CSV table of C-alpha atoms and ligand atoms in Angstrom, one decimal:
chain,number,residue,atom,x,y,z
A,121,UNK,CA,54.4,51.2,-19.5
A,122,UNK,CA,52.9,48.1,-21.2
A,123,UNK,CA,49.4,47.1,-20.2
A,124,UNK,CA,47.3,44.0,-20.9
A,125,UNK,CA,43.5,44.2,-20.7
A,126,UNK,CA,41.7,40.8,-20.4
A,127,UNK,CA,38.2,40.5,-22.0
A,128,UNK,CA,36.3,41.3,-25.1
A,129,UNK,CA,33.3,43.3,-24.2
A,130,UNK,CA,32.2,47.0,-24.1
A,131,UNK,CA,33.7,47.3,-20.6
A,132,UNK,CA,37.1,46.2,-21.9
A,133,UNK,CA,36.9,48.7,-24.9
A,134,UNK,CA,36.1,51.4,-22.4
A,135,UNK,CA,39.1,50.4,-20.3
A,136,UNK,CA,41.5,50.4,-23.3
A,137,UNK,CA,40.1,53.7,-24.5
A,138,UNK,CA,40.7,55.4,-21.2
A,139,UNK,CA,44.1,53.8,-20.6
A,140,UNK,CA,45.2,55.0,-24.0
A,141,UNK,CA,44.8,58.6,-22.7
A,142,UNK,CA,47.4,58.0,-20.0
A,143,UNK,CA,50.8,59.6,-20.8
A,144,UNK,CA,52.4,56.7,-18.9
A,145,UNK,CA,51.0,54.0,-21.1
A,146,UNK,CA,53.0,53.3,-24.2
A,147,UNK,CA,51.4,50.0,-25.4
A,148,UNK,CA,48.1,48.3,-24.7
A,149,UNK,CA,47.3,44.7,-25.5
A,150,UNK,CA,43.7,43.3,-25.3
A,151,UNK,CA,43.1,39.5,-24.9
A,152,UNK,CA,41.2,38.7,-27.0
A,153,UNK,CA,39.7,42.2,-27.5
A,154,UNK,CA,37.3,43.1,-30.2
A,155,UNK,CA,37.3,45.5,-33.3
A,156,UNK,CA,36.8,48.4,-30.9
A,157,UNK,CA,39.8,47.6,-28.7
A,158,UNK,CA,41.8,47.2,-32.0
A,159,UNK,CA,41.4,51.0,-32.5
A,160,UNK,CA,43.5,51.7,-29.3
A,161,UNK,CA,45.2,48.4,-28.5
A,162,UNK,CA,46.8,45.4,-30.1
A,163,UNK,CA,44.5,42.4,-29.9
A,164,UNK,CA,46.0,39.0,-29.1
A,165,UNK,CA,43.9,35.9,-29.5
A,166,UNK,CA,44.2,34.4,-26.0
A,167,UNK,CA,40.9,33.5,-24.2
A,168,UNK,CA,40.1,35.1,-20.9
A,169,UNK,CA,40.1,31.7,-19.1
A,170,UNK,CA,43.4,30.6,-20.6
A,171,UNK,CA,45.4,31.6,-17.5
A,172,UNK,CA,48.6,29.8,-18.5
A,173,UNK,CA,48.5,31.4,-21.9
A,174,UNK,CA,47.9,34.8,-20.5
A,175,UNK,CA,50.7,34.4,-17.9
A,176,UNK,CA,53.1,33.3,-20.6
A,177,UNK,CA,52.2,36.3,-22.8
A,178,UNK,CA,52.5,38.8,-19.9
A,179,UNK,CA,55.9,37.4,-19.0
A,180,UNK,CA,57.2,37.2,-22.5
A,181,UNK,CA,56.1,40.8,-23.4
A,182,UNK,CA,57.2,42.1,-20.0
A,183,UNK,CA,53.7,43.6,-19.2
A,184,UNK,CA,53.9,46.2,-16.4
A,185,UNK,CA,50.2,45.8,-15.4
A,186,UNK,CA,47.5,43.4,-16.3
A,187,UNK,CA,43.8,44.4,-15.8
A,188,UNK,CA,41.1,41.8,-15.7
A,189,UNK,CA,37.7,42.6,-17.1
A,190,UNK,CA,35.4,39.6,-16.6
A,191,UNK,CA,34.8,37.6,-13.3
A,192,UNK,CA,35.6,34.1,-14.6
A,193,UNK,CA,39.5,34.4,-14.7
A,194,UNK,CA,39.3,36.1,-11.3
A,195,UNK,CA,37.4,33.2,-9.7
A,196,UNK,CA,39.8,30.8,-11.4
A,197,UNK,CA,42.7,32.5,-9.6
A,198,UNK,CA,44.4,34.5,-12.3
A,199,UNK,CA,45.6,37.0,-9.8
A,200,UNK,CA,47.2,34.4,-7.6
A,201,UNK,CA,49.0,32.8,-10.6
A,202,UNK,CA,50.3,36.1,-11.9
A,203,UNK,CA,51.5,37.3,-8.5
A,204,UNK,CA,53.3,33.9,-7.9
A,205,UNK,CA,55.2,34.6,-11.1
A,206,UNK,CA,56.0,38.2,-10.0
A,207,UNK,CA,53.7,39.8,-12.6
A,208,UNK,CA,51.7,42.8,-11.5
A,209,UNK,CA,47.9,42.5,-11.9
A,210,UNK,CA,44.8,44.5,-10.9
A,211,UNK,CA,42.0,42.4,-9.4
A,212,UNK,CA,41.1,40.3,-6.4
A,213,UNK,CA,42.7,36.9,-5.5
A,214,UNK,CA,40.7,33.7,-6.0
A,215,UNK,CA,39.7,33.6,-2.3
A,216,UNK,CA,38.6,37.3,-2.4
A,217,UNK,CA,36.7,36.8,-5.7
A,218,UNK,CA,34.5,34.4,-3.8
A,219,UNK,CA,32.5,37.5,-2.9
A,220,UNK,CA,31.0,37.2,-6.5
A,221,UNK,CA,31.7,33.5,-7.0
A,222,UNK,CA,29.6,32.3,-4.1
A,223,UNK,CA,26.4,34.2,-3.1
A,224,UNK,CA,26.3,32.0,0.1
A,225,UNK,CA,29.8,33.2,1.0
A,226,UNK,CA,28.8,36.8,0.2
A,227,UNK,CA,25.6,36.7,2.3
A,228,UNK,CA,27.5,35.1,5.2
A,229,UNK,CA,30.1,37.9,5.1
A,230,UNK,CA,27.4,40.6,5.0
A,231,UNK,CA,25.4,39.1,7.9
A,232,UNK,CA,28.5,38.4,10.1
A,233,UNK,CA,29.5,42.0,9.7
A,234,UNK,CA,26.1,43.7,10.0
A,235,UNK,CA,26.2,45.0,6.5
A,236,UNK,CA,22.6,45.7,5.3
A,237,UNK,CA,21.2,43.1,2.9
A,238,UNK,CA,18.0,41.2,2.3
A,239,UNK,CA,17.1,38.4,4.8
A,240,UNK,CA,17.9,35.0,3.4
A,241,UNK,CA,18.1,31.2,3.9
A,242,UNK,CA,20.6,28.9,2.3
A,243,UNK,CA,19.8,25.4,1.0
A,244,UNK,CA,21.8,22.5,-0.4
A,245,UNK,CA,18.9,20.2,-0.7
A,246,UNK,CA,15.9,20.8,-3.1
A,247,UNK,CA,13.5,19.0,-0.8
A,248,UNK,CA,14.3,21.2,2.2
A,249,UNK,CA,14.0,24.3,0.0
A,250,UNK,CA,10.6,23.1,-1.1
A,251,UNK,CA,9.6,22.4,2.5
A,252,UNK,CA,10.6,26.0,3.4
A,253,UNK,CA,8.5,27.5,0.6
A,254,UNK,CA,5.4,25.9,2.1
A,255,UNK,CA,6.0,27.7,5.4
A,256,UNK,CA,7.1,31.1,4.1
A,257,UNK,CA,5.0,33.6,2.1
A,258,UNK,CA,5.7,34.9,-1.4
A,259,UNK,CA,7.2,36.7,-3.3
A,260,UNK,CA,10.5,34.7,-3.2
A,261,UNK,CA,13.9,35.6,-4.7
A,262,UNK,CA,15.8,32.5,-5.6
A,263,UNK,CA,19.5,32.6,-6.5
A,264,UNK,CA,22.0,29.9,-7.6
A,265,UNK,CA,25.0,30.1,-5.4
A,266,UNK,CA,27.7,30.1,-8.1
A,267,UNK,CA,28.4,32.1,-11.3
A,268,UNK,CA,25.5,31.9,-13.8
A,269,UNK,CA,26.4,34.7,-16.3
A,270,UNK,CA,23.9,37.0,-14.7
A,271,UNK,CA,21.0,34.6,-15.2
A,272,UNK,CA,21.0,32.9,-11.8
A,273,UNK,CA,18.3,35.1,-10.1
A,274,UNK,CA,14.6,34.2,-10.2
A,275,UNK,CA,12.0,36.6,-8.9
A,276,UNK,CA,9.0,34.4,-8.1
A,277,UNK,CA,5.6,35.8,-7.4
A,278,UNK,CA,4.2,32.6,-6.0
A,279,UNK,CA,5.0,29.1,-4.8
A,280,UNK,CA,4.6,27.5,-8.2
A,281,UNK,CA,7.2,29.8,-9.8
A,282,UNK,CA,9.5,29.2,-6.9
A,283,UNK,CA,9.2,25.4,-7.2
A,284,UNK,CA,10.0,25.6,-10.9
A,285,UNK,CA,13.0,27.8,-10.2
A,286,UNK,CA,14.3,25.3,-7.6
A,287,UNK,CA,13.7,22.4,-9.9
A,288,UNK,CA,15.6,24.2,-12.8
A,289,UNK,CA,18.6,25.2,-10.6
A,290,UNK,CA,19.0,22.1,-8.3
A,291,UNK,CA,17.5,19.2,-10.2
A,292,UNK,CA,17.8,20.1,-13.9
A,293,UNK,CA,21.1,21.9,-13.0
A,294,UNK,CA,20.7,24.5,-15.8
A,295,UNK,CA,23.7,26.3,-14.3
A,296,UNK,CA,25.7,23.1,-13.7
A,297,UNK,CA,27.5,23.0,-10.4
A,298,UNK,CA,26.7,26.7,-9.7
A,299,UNK,CA,23.3,25.5,-8.7
A,300,UNK,CA,24.2,22.8,-6.2
A,301,UNK,CA,23.3,25.3,-3.5
A,302,UNK,CA,20.8,28.1,-3.5
A,303,UNK,CA,19.6,31.0,-1.4
A,304,UNK,CA,16.1,32.1,-1.0
A,305,UNK,CA,15.8,35.7,0.0
A,306,UNK,CA,13.3,38.4,0.7
A,307,UNK,CA,12.3,40.7,-2.2
A,308,UNK,CA,13.5,44.2,-1.7
A,309,UNK,CA,11.6,47.2,-3.2
A,310,UNK,CA,13.2,50.4,-4.2
A,311,UNK,CA,15.6,51.9,-6.7
A,312,UNK,CA,18.7,50.1,-7.9
A,313,UNK,CA,22.2,51.7,-8.1
A,314,UNK,CA,25.6,50.4,-9.1
A,315,UNK,CA,28.2,51.6,-6.7
A,316,UNK,CA,31.8,50.8,-7.7
A,317,UNK,CA,34.9,51.4,-5.6
A,318,UNK,CA,38.6,50.8,-6.2
A,319,UNK,CA,40.5,49.3,-3.2
A,320,UNK,CA,44.0,48.1,-2.4
A,321,UNK,CA,42.7,46.3,0.6
A,322,UNK,CA,43.2,49.3,2.9
A,323,UNK,CA,42.0,52.5,1.2
A,324,UNK,CA,38.7,52.5,-0.6
A,325,UNK,CA,38.0,55.1,-3.3
A,326,UNK,CA,34.5,55.4,-4.7
A,327,UNK,CA,33.9,55.8,-8.4
A,328,UNK,CA,31.0,57.9,-9.6
A,329,UNK,CA,27.7,56.1,-8.9
A,330,UNK,CA,25.7,54.8,-11.9
A,331,UNK,CA,22.4,53.1,-12.7
A,332,UNK,CA,22.1,50.1,-15.0
A,333,UNK,CA,18.9,49.1,-16.9
A,334,UNK,CA,18.8,45.3,-16.5
A,335,UNK,CA,15.5,44.4,-18.3
A,336,UNK,CA,15.3,44.0,-22.1
A,337,UNK,CA,12.2,46.3,-22.7
A,338,UNK,CA,11.4,49.9,-22.0
A,339,UNK,CA,9.9,50.7,-18.6
A,340,UNK,CA,12.0,47.9,-17.0
A,341,UNK,CA,9.8,45.1,-18.4
A,342,UNK,CA,10.7,41.7,-19.9
A,343,UNK,CA,13.6,39.3,-19.0
A,344,UNK,CA,16.8,40.3,-17.3
A,345,UNK,CA,19.9,41.0,-19.5
A,346,UNK,CA,23.5,41.8,-18.9
A,347,UNK,CA,22.4,45.5,-19.0
A,348,UNK,CA,20.8,47.5,-21.7
A,349,UNK,CA,22.2,50.9,-20.8
A,350,UNK,CA,23.6,52.9,-18.0
A,351,UNK,CA,24.2,56.5,-16.9
A,352,UNK,CA,26.2,58.4,-14.4
A,353,UNK,CA,25.8,60.2,-12.1
A,354,UNK,CA,22.5,59.0,-10.7
A,355,UNK,CA,20.3,61.3,-8.6
A,356,UNK,CA,19.4,58.2,-6.6
A,357,UNK,CA,22.8,58.4,-4.9
A,358,UNK,CA,23.1,61.9,-3.3
A,359,UNK,CA,26.5,62.9,-1.7
A,360,UNK,CA,25.0,62.1,1.8
A,361,UNK,CA,23.9,58.6,0.6
A,362,UNK,CA,27.3,58.1,-1.0
A,363,UNK,CA,28.9,58.7,2.4
A,364,UNK,CA,26.5,56.3,4.0
A,365,UNK,CA,27.2,53.6,1.4
A,366,UNK,CA,30.9,54.0,2.0
A,367,UNK,CA,30.6,53.9,5.8
A,368,UNK,CA,28.0,51.1,6.2
A,369,UNK,CA,28.8,48.9,3.1
A,370,UNK,CA,32.1,49.4,1.1
A,371,UNK,CA,34.6,50.1,3.9
A,372,UNK,CA,33.1,47.5,6.3
A,373,UNK,CA,33.2,44.9,3.5
A,374,UNK,CA,36.9,45.6,2.6
A,375,UNK,CA,37.8,45.5,6.4
A,376,UNK,CA,35.8,42.3,6.9
A,377,UNK,CA,37.5,40.5,3.9
A,378,UNK,CA,40.9,41.5,5.4
A,379,UNK,CA,39.9,40.3,8.8
A,380,UNK,CA,38.8,37.0,7.4
A,381,UNK,CA,42.1,36.4,5.7
A,382,UNK,CA,40.9,37.2,2.2
A,383,UNK,CA,42.4,40.7,1.6
A,384,UNK,CA,40.4,42.3,-1.2
A,385,UNK,CA,42.0,44.5,-3.9
A,386,UNK,CA,40.6,45.4,-7.2
A,387,UNK,CA,37.1,46.8,-8.0
A,388,UNK,CA,34.4,46.1,-5.5
A,389,UNK,CA,31.1,46.6,-7.3
A,390,UNK,CA,28.0,46.7,-5.0
A,391,UNK,CA,24.6,46.2,-6.7
A,392,UNK,CA,22.4,48.1,-4.3
A,393,UNK,CA,18.8,48.6,-3.6
A,394,UNK,CA,17.9,52.0,-2.2
A,395,UNK,CA,14.9,51.0,-0.2
A,396,UNK,CA,11.8,53.3,0.2
A,397,UNK,CA,13.1,54.5,3.6
A,398,UNK,CA,16.2,55.8,1.8
A,399,UNK,CA,18.6,53.1,3.3
A,400,UNK,CA,20.9,51.2,0.9
A,401,UNK,CA,21.0,47.4,1.0
A,402,UNK,CA,23.4,45.0,-0.8
A,403,UNK,CA,21.7,42.9,-3.6
A,404,UNK,CA,25.1,41.4,-4.6
A,405,UNK,CA,28.8,42.1,-4.8
A,406,UNK,CA,30.7,41.8,-8.1
A,407,UNK,CA,34.5,41.5,-8.1
A,408,UNK,CA,35.0,43.5,-11.4
A,409,UNK,CA,34.0,46.5,-13.3
A,410,UNK,CA,30.3,46.6,-14.4
A,411,UNK,CA,29.3,46.3,-18.0
A,412,UNK,CA,27.8,48.7,-19.2
A,413,UNK,CA,28.3,50.9,-16.1
A,414,UNK,CA,32.1,51.3,-16.9
A,415,UNK,CA,31.3,53.0,-20.2
A,416,UNK,CA,29.5,56.1,-18.7
A,417,UNK,CA,31.8,56.1,-15.6
A,418,UNK,CA,35.1,56.2,-17.4
A,419,UNK,CA,33.9,58.8,-19.9
A,420,UNK,CA,33.4,61.0,-16.9
A,421,UNK,CA,36.7,60.3,-15.2
A,422,UNK,CA,39.2,63.1,-15.7
A,423,UNK,CA,42.0,61.4,-13.7
A,424,UNK,CA,44.5,59.0,-15.1
A,425,UNK,CA,43.0,55.4,-15.0
A,426,UNK,CA,46.4,53.8,-15.3
A,427,UNK,CA,47.7,55.7,-12.2
A,428,UNK,CA,44.7,54.7,-10.3
A,429,UNK,CA,44.8,51.0,-11.1
A,430,UNK,CA,48.6,50.7,-10.7
A,431,UNK,CA,48.4,52.4,-7.3
A,432,UNK,CA,45.7,49.9,-6.3
A,433,UNK,CA,47.9,47.0,-7.5
A,434,UNK,CA,50.9,48.3,-5.6
A,435,UNK,CA,48.9,49.1,-2.4
A,436,UNK,CA,49.4,52.9,-2.5
A,437,UNK,CA,45.9,54.2,-3.0
A,438,UNK,CA,46.2,56.4,0.0
A,439,UNK,CA,47.8,59.1,-2.0
A,440,UNK,CA,45.3,59.0,-4.9
A,441,UNK,CA,42.5,61.6,-5.4
A,442,UNK,CA,40.1,61.3,-8.3
A,443,UNK,CA,38.6,64.2,-10.3
A,444,UNK,CA,35.4,63.9,-12.3
A,445,UNK,CA,33.9,65.7,-15.3
A,446,UNK,CA,30.9,67.7,-14.2
A,447,UNK,CA,29.0,66.4,-17.3
A,448,UNK,CA,26.6,63.6,-17.3
A,449,UNK,CA,27.1,60.4,-19.4
A,450,UNK,CA,24.6,58.1,-20.9
A,451,UNK,CA,25.4,54.7,-22.6
A,452,UNK,CA,22.7,53.1,-24.8
A,453,UNK,CA,23.3,49.4,-25.6
A,454,UNK,CA,22.5,48.4,-29.1
A,455,UNK,CA,21.7,44.7,-29.2
A,456,UNK,CA,20.9,41.9,-31.7
A,457,UNK,CA,17.2,41.4,-32.1
A,458,UNK,CA,16.1,38.4,-30.0
A,459,UNK,CA,18.7,38.9,-27.2
A,460,UNK,CA,18.7,37.7,-24.4
A,461,UNK,CA,17.4,34.6,-26.1
A,462,UNK,CA,18.5,33.5,-29.6
A,463,UNK,CA,19.7,36.0,-32.1
A,464,UNK,CA,21.4,36.0,-35.5
A,465,UNK,CA,25.1,37.0,-35.9
A,466,UNK,CA,27.1,38.3,-38.9
A,467,UNK,CA,24.9,41.4,-39.7
A,468,UNK,CA,26.9,44.2,-41.3
A,469,UNK,CA,26.8,47.4,-39.2
A,470,UNK,CA,26.5,50.8,-40.9
A,471,UNK,CA,26.9,54.3,-39.6
A,472,UNK,CA,29.7,53.7,-37.1
A,473,UNK,CA,31.9,56.5,-38.5
A,474,UNK,CA,29.1,59.0,-38.8
A,475,UNK,CA,28.2,58.3,-35.1
A,476,UNK,CA,31.7,58.6,-33.9
A,477,UNK,CA,32.1,62.0,-35.6
A,478,UNK,CA,29.6,63.5,-33.2
A,479,UNK,CA,31.1,65.6,-30.4
A,480,UNK,CA,31.4,63.9,-27.0
A,481,UNK,CA,30.2,60.6,-28.4
A,482,UNK,CA,32.2,57.3,-28.1
A,483,UNK,CA,30.9,54.1,-29.7
A,484,UNK,CA,32.2,51.2,-27.6
A,485,UNK,CA,32.2,47.8,-29.2
A,486,UNK,CA,31.0,44.7,-27.4
A,487,UNK,CA,29.7,41.9,-29.6
A,488,UNK,CA,31.3,42.9,-32.9
A,489,UNK,CA,33.7,41.1,-35.3
A,490,UNK,CA,35.6,41.9,-38.5
A,491,UNK,CA,34.5,40.0,-41.6
A,492,UNK,CA,36.1,40.9,-45.0
A,493,UNK,CA,36.9,44.3,-43.8
A,494,UNK,CA,33.4,45.0,-42.5
A,495,UNK,CA,32.3,45.3,-38.8
A,496,UNK,CA,29.6,42.8,-38.2
A,497,UNK,CA,27.5,41.7,-35.2
A,498,UNK,CA,28.8,38.7,-33.3
A,499,UNK,CA,27.1,38.8,-29.9
A,500,UNK,CA,23.9,39.8,-28.0
A,501,UNK,CA,25.0,43.2,-26.8
A,502,UNK,CA,26.8,44.7,-29.8
A,503,UNK,CA,27.6,48.3,-29.1
A,504,UNK,CA,27.5,50.8,-26.2
A,505,UNK,CA,26.9,54.2,-27.6
A,506,UNK,CA,28.0,56.7,-25.0
A,507,UNK,CA,27.6,60.4,-24.9
A,508,UNK,CA,28.5,63.2,-22.5
A,509,UNK,CA,26.1,66.1,-22.1
A,510,UNK,CA,25.3,69.1,-19.9
A,511,UNK,CA,23.0,67.2,-17.6
A,512,UNK,CA,21.2,63.9,-18.2
A,513,UNK,CA,18.7,65.2,-20.8
A,514,UNK,CA,21.4,66.6,-23.0
A,515,UNK,CA,23.4,63.4,-22.7
A,516,UNK,CA,20.3,61.3,-23.6
A,517,UNK,CA,19.7,63.4,-26.7
A,518,UNK,CA,23.3,63.1,-27.8
A,519,UNK,CA,23.4,59.4,-27.2
A,520,UNK,CA,20.2,58.7,-29.2
A,521,UNK,CA,21.3,61.1,-32.0
A,522,UNK,CA,24.3,58.8,-32.4
A,523,UNK,CA,22.3,55.6,-32.0
A,524,UNK,CA,20.0,56.7,-34.9
A,525,UNK,CA,23.0,56.9,-37.3
A,526,UNK,CA,23.8,53.2,-36.7
A,527,UNK,CA,21.9,50.4,-38.3
A,528,UNK,CA,22.0,46.7,-39.0
A,529,UNK,CA,19.3,44.2,-39.8
A,530,UNK,CA,17.5,43.3,-36.6
A,531,UNK,CA,19.0,46.0,-34.4
A,532,UNK,CA,17.2,46.5,-31.0
A,533,UNK,CA,17.7,49.1,-28.3
A,534,UNK,CA,15.7,50.5,-25.4
A,535,UNK,CA,14.4,54.0,-26.0
A,536,UNK,CA,14.2,55.1,-22.3
A,537,UNK,CA,17.8,54.9,-21.1
A,538,UNK,CA,18.4,57.6,-18.5
A,539,UNK,CA,14.8,58.7,-18.3
A,540,UNK,CA,14.5,57.6,-14.7
A,541,UNK,CA,17.0,60.3,-13.8
A,542,UNK,CA,14.9,63.2,-15.1
B,258,AMP,P1,22.0,40.0,-8.9
B,258,AMP,O1,22.6,39.2,-10.0
B,258,AMP,O2,22.0,39.3,-7.6
B,258,AMP,O3,22.4,41.4,-8.9
B,258,AMP,O4,20.5,40.0,-9.3
B,258,AMP,C1,20.1,40.5,-10.6
B,258,AMP,C2,18.9,41.4,-10.4
B,258,AMP,O5,17.8,40.7,-9.7
B,258,AMP,C3,19.2,42.6,-9.6
B,258,AMP,O6,19.8,43.6,-10.3
B,258,AMP,C4,17.8,43.0,-9.1
B,258,AMP,O7,17.1,43.6,-10.2
B,258,AMP,C5,17.1,41.6,-8.9
B,258,AMP,N1,17.3,41.2,-7.5
B,258,AMP,C6,18.2,40.5,-7.0
B,258,AMP,N2,18.0,40.3,-5.6
B,258,AMP,C7,16.8,40.9,-5.3
B,258,AMP,C8,16.1,41.1,-4.2
B,258,AMP,N3,16.4,40.6,-3.0
B,258,AMP,N4,15.0,41.9,-4.2
B,258,AMP,C9,14.6,42.4,-5.4
B,258,AMP,N5,15.3,42.3,-6.6
B,258,AMP,C10,16.4,41.5,-6.5
B,259,LIG,N1,25.7,45.6,-15.5
B,259,LIG,C1,25.7,44.5,-14.6
B,259,LIG,C2,27.0,43.8,-14.4
B,259,LIG,O1,28.0,44.2,-14.9
B,259,LIG,O2,26.9,42.8,-13.7
């Protein structure tokens, strides 16, 4: 079977790495991929939002299954386009991807279906939003409605910060049209978890729960990033809580989407807050695999990923059972100094081979490029160094042992990934 993976991050390297282990997969293409995917796939230089180009490639090469990494092609309707052309693809349709593409749609669906989430109000007028602030009491969580590359959420301690956030989103339009509408919601306290499930629109199969580390600095301080590291499993999600999440959030959401005429298939990724009373609430839904959560999750998956995703694309998940490695997995993201703000690119990376030689370690590439035969940095999040261990502490030790072998000028990483699990 020939597979096309769309995207060029650490998530896509992990997808290619895992798909390459399937006896049914004979050839993997990555569009556009990165130097890491080039180790297990053939990179083709088509951009993830070039839907016509991707469709033409998949048709010409008779791709058996296309797997979409990032959200943008999904919200642009790549799944609808491929299916119209008779091409098999794993991911939600354009109307189903609205679950991530519009926070207002997502909140409406949650509330209409009694799925637990923070209380909220929606606004399409900056003046009315400001008026509301005067009546309500802080803190405020302010979110742009549309896609903002993970930067559209502002946690505001007081009214001044909230006014600034509204001004930036709705008047200065720093996220363009994504900020025409906003929501203001209550701040939830607790512990976050990333809960991903695979669905064909009927059956819903949970993946192993994970925890991301969104802030740039140790002890969850500093600005938000795309994710500085992740681990799985997380003790925050016990087997009982997993059942509750499935019964009160994941299955109802998939049923609701079908009932509203937007059948959802693909990955449903719930960003959850486990509130102090132990109840899970939805912070957001994403319509794709998480990055970096996919790296520790897939290194623990014993089952064949191709079988799973093909079964989902063909609507036969009912027959699928997953098996998981009992080990723990920790992924430490190595980033360019300065990220998530400005950073330099083109720094030569040393130590990749030494790190990869360590047992149970995989170095996933994200923002890397090849320059004159050398692997150099080319993005904010550069590598996801992922290790399996007997328990979280062992996995942490192994991951950092590998991290310490890798160097470039300006390298930055958090030193506390996984510590919360201890
Ligand atoms: P989102 O992109 O909606 O997942 O938000 C990004 C991050 O903002 C989340 O991972 C949380 O850390 C934080 N966040 C979002 N909504 C809330 C909320 N209602 N209460 C507390 N933190 C939140
Ligand atoms: N790790 C957060 C995300 O993938 O959205």
